[in-house]
Short mmCIF file of C-alpha atoms in Angstrom, two decimals:
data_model
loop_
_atom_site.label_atom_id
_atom_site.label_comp_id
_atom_site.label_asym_id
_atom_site.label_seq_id
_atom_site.Cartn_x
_atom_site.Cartn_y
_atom_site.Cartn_z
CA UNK A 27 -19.40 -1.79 -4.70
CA UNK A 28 -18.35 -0.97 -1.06
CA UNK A 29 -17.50 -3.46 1.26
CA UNK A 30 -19.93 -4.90 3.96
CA UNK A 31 -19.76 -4.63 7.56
CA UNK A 32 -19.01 -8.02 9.58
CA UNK A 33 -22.53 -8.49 10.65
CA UNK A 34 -24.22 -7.82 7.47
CA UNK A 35 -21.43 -9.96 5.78
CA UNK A 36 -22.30 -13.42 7.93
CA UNK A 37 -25.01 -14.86 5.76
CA UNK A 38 -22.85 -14.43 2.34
CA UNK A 39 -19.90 -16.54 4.21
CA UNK A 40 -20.08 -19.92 2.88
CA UNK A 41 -20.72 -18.53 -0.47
CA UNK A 42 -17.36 -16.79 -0.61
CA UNK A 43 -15.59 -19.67 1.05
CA UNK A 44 -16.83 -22.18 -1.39
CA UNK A 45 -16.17 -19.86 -4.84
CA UNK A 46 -12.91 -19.68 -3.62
CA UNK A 47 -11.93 -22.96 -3.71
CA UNK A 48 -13.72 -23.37 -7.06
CA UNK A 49 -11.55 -20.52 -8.34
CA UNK A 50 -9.01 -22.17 -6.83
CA UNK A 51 -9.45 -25.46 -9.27
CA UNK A 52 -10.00 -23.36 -11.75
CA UNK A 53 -6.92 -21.86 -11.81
CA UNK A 54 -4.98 -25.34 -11.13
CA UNK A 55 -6.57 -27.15 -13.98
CA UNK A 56 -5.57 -24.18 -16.39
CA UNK A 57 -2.13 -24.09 -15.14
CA UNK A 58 -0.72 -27.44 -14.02
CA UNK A 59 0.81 -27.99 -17.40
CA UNK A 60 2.76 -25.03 -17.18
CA UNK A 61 5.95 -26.81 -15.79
CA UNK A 62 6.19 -29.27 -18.75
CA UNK A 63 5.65 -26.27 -21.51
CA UNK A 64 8.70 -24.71 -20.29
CA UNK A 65 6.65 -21.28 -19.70
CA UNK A 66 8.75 -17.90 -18.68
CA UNK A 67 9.26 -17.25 -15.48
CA UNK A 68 7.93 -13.77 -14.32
CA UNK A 69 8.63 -12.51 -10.88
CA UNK A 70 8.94 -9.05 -8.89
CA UNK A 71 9.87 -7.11 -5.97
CA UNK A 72 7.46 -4.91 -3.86
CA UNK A 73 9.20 -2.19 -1.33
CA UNK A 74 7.10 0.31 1.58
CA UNK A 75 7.60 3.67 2.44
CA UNK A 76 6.74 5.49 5.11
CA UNK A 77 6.27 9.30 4.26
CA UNK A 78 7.50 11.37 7.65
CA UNK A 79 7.74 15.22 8.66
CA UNK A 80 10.42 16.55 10.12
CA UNK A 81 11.54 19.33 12.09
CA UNK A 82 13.40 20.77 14.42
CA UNK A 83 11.38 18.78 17.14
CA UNK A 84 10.27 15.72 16.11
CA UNK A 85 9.56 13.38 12.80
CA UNK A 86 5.93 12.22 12.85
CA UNK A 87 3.90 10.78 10.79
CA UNK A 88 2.84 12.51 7.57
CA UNK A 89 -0.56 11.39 6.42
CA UNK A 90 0.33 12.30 2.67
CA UNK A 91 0.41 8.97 1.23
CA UNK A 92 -2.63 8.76 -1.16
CA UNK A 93 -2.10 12.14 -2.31
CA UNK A 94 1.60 11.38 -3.32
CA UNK A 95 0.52 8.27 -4.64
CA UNK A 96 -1.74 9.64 -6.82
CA UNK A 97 0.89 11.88 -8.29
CA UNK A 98 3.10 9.38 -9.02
CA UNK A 99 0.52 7.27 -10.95
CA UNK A 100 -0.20 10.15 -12.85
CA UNK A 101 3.36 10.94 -13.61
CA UNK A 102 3.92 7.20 -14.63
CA UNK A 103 1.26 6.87 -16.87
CA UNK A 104 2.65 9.62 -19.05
CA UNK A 105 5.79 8.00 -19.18
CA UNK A 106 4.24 4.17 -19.58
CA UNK A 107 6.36 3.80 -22.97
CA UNK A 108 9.29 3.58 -21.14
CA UNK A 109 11.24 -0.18 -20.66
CA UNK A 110 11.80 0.82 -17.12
CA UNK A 111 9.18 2.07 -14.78
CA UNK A 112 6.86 2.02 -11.22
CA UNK A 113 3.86 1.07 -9.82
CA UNK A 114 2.60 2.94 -7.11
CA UNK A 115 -0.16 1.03 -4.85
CA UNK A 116 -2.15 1.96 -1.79
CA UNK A 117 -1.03 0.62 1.38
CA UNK A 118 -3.05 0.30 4.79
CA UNK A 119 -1.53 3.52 6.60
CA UNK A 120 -2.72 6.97 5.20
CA UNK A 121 1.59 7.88 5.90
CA UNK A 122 2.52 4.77 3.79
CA UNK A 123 2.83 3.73 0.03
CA UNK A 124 4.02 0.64 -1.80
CA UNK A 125 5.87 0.65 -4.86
CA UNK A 126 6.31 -2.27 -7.45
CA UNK A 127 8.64 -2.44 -10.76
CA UNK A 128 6.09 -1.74 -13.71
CA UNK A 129 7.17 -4.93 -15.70
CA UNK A 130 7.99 -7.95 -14.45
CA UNK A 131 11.54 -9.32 -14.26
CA UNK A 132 12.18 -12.76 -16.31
CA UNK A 133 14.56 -15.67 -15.82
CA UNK A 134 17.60 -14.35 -17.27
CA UNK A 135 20.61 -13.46 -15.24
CA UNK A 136 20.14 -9.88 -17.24
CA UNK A 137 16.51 -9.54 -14.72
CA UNK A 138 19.07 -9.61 -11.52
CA UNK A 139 20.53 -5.99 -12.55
CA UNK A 140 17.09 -4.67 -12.75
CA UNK A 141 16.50 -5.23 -9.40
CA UNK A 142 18.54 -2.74 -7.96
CA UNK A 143 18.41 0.00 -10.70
CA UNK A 144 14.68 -0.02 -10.26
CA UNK A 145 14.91 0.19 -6.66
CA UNK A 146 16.87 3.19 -6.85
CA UNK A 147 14.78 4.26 -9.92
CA UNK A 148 11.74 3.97 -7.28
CA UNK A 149 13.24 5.93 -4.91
CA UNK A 150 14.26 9.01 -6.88
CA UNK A 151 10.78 9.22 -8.10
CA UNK A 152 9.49 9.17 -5.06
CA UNK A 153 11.75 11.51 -3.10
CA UNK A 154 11.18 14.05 -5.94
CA UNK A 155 7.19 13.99 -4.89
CA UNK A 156 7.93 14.90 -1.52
CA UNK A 157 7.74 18.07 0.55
CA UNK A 158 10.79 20.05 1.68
CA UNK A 159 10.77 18.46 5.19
CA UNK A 160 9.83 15.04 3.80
CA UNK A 161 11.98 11.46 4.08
CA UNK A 162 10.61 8.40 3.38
CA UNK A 163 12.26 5.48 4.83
CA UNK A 164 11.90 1.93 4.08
CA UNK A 165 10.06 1.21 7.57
CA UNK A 166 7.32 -1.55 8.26
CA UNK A 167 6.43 0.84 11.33
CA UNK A 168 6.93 4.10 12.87
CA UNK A 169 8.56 4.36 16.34
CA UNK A 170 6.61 6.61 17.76
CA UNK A 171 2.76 5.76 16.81
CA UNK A 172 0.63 5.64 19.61
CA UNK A 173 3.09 7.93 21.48
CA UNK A 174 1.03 11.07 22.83
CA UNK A 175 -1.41 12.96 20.47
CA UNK A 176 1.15 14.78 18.53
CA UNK A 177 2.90 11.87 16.03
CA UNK A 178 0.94 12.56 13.09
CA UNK A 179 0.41 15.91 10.75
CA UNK A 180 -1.89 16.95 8.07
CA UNK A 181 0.49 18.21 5.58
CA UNK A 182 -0.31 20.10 1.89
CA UNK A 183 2.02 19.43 -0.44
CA UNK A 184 4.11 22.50 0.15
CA UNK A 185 4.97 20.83 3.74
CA UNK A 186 2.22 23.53 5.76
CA UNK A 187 -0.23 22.32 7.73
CA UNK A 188 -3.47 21.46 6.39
CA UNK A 189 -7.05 21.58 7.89
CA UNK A 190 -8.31 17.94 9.44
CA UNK A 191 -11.92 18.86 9.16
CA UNK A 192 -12.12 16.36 6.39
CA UNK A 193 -10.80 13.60 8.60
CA UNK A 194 -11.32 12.23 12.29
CA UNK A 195 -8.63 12.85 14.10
CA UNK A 196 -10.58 11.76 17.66
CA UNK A 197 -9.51 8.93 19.88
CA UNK A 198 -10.58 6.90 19.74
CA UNK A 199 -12.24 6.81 16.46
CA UNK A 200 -15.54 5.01 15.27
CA UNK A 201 -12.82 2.47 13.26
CA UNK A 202 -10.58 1.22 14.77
CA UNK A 203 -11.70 2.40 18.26
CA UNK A 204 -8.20 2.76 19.33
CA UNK A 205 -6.71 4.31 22.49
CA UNK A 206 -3.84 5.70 21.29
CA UNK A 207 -4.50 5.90 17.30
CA UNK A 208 -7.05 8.03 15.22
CA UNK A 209 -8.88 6.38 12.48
CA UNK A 210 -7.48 9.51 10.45
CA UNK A 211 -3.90 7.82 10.17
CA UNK A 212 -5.55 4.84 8.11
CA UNK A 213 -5.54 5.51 4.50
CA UNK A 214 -8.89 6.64 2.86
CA UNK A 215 -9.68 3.63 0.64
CA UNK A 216 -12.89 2.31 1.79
CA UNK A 217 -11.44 -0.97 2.36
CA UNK A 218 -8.53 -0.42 4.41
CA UNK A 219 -11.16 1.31 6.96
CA UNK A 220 -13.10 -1.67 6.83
CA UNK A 221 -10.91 -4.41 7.24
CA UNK A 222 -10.23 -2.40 10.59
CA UNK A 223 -13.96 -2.37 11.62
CA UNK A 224 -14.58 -6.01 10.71
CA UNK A 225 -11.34 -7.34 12.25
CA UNK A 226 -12.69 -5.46 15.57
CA UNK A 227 -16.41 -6.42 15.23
CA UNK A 228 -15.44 -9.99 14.51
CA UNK A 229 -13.46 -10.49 17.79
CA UNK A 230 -16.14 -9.01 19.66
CA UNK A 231 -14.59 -5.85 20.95
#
């Protein structure tokens, strides 16, 4: 399916608000018990990257992510056998990606060394999909977006500049309608792109 624009999305509403609750039941009734059975306890970690460019100049924003991603899926899949592994997951910024352990840790005092081993196992994987000029900090935000028309960069995966025919770069764009942010830094999943339009339709501006 694709999602539906705020206006179009009104009348179906009350539909969505009540099935969620009734999912919400659902799920209680089938899982209240679970305390007295004594049931594992499974739990995780999630981390974010940002993927960045830099040079002699500047770092800016590289809008890589869903390529990289895609990679690393890829590369994980193969390699799903393994006891310890990653998840890679889109995240809302075209420059970002989020990465989860692939199985979950337990209760055992064993599941607390995993938690750093597959953080660094994470980030090895990662930095080894990058370009040359490549980092990829753990940041919830980049300094400089919004700052001038020149924080961002269509990269191939050699590190060159790419064409941005394929994406708007224009400010502001039809999306987010942004002054200082092209709708080309969100990532290309329809629903990131949406969320964005129906945040802005639904406040009115």
């Amino acid at each position: 399916g694709e999602p539906m624009p705020w206006a179009e999305s009104l009348d179906s509403l009350e539909y969505v608000r009540r099935h969620g609750v009734l999912q919400f039941l659902e799920v209680w009734e089938a899982c209240k018990e679970l305390p007295k059975r004594n049931d594992e306890l499974l739990w995780g970690d999630e981390l974010e990257y940002g993927i960045l460019h830099v040079d002699e100049e500047k770092a800016r924003l590289s809008l890589r992510g869903p390529e990289i991603r895609e990679a690393l899926a890829s590369k994980e899949a193969a390699h799903s056998y393994r006891t310890e592994g990653c998840q890679w997951h889109p995240e809302y910024g075209a420059w970002m990606i989020e990465a989860t352990p692939l199985r979950p840790y337990s209760g055992y005092a064993a599941d607390l060394c995993r938690v750093e081993r597959n953080m660094r196992l994470r980030r090895r994987r990662l930095l080894s999909a990058l370009a040359e000029n490549e980092i990829c900090p753990s940041i919830v935000n980049f300094p400089g977006l919004g700052v001038g028309t020149d924080f961002w960069r269509h990269c191939a995966s050699g590190g060159g500049n790419v064409s941005s025919s394929s994406r708007d770069d224009a400010i502001p764009g039809p999306l987010s309608q942004s002054l200082s942010v092209p709708d080309s830094v969100i990532h290309p999943h329809p629903r990131f792109g949406a969320l964005t339009a129906n945040i802005r339709a639904r406040r009115g501006g």
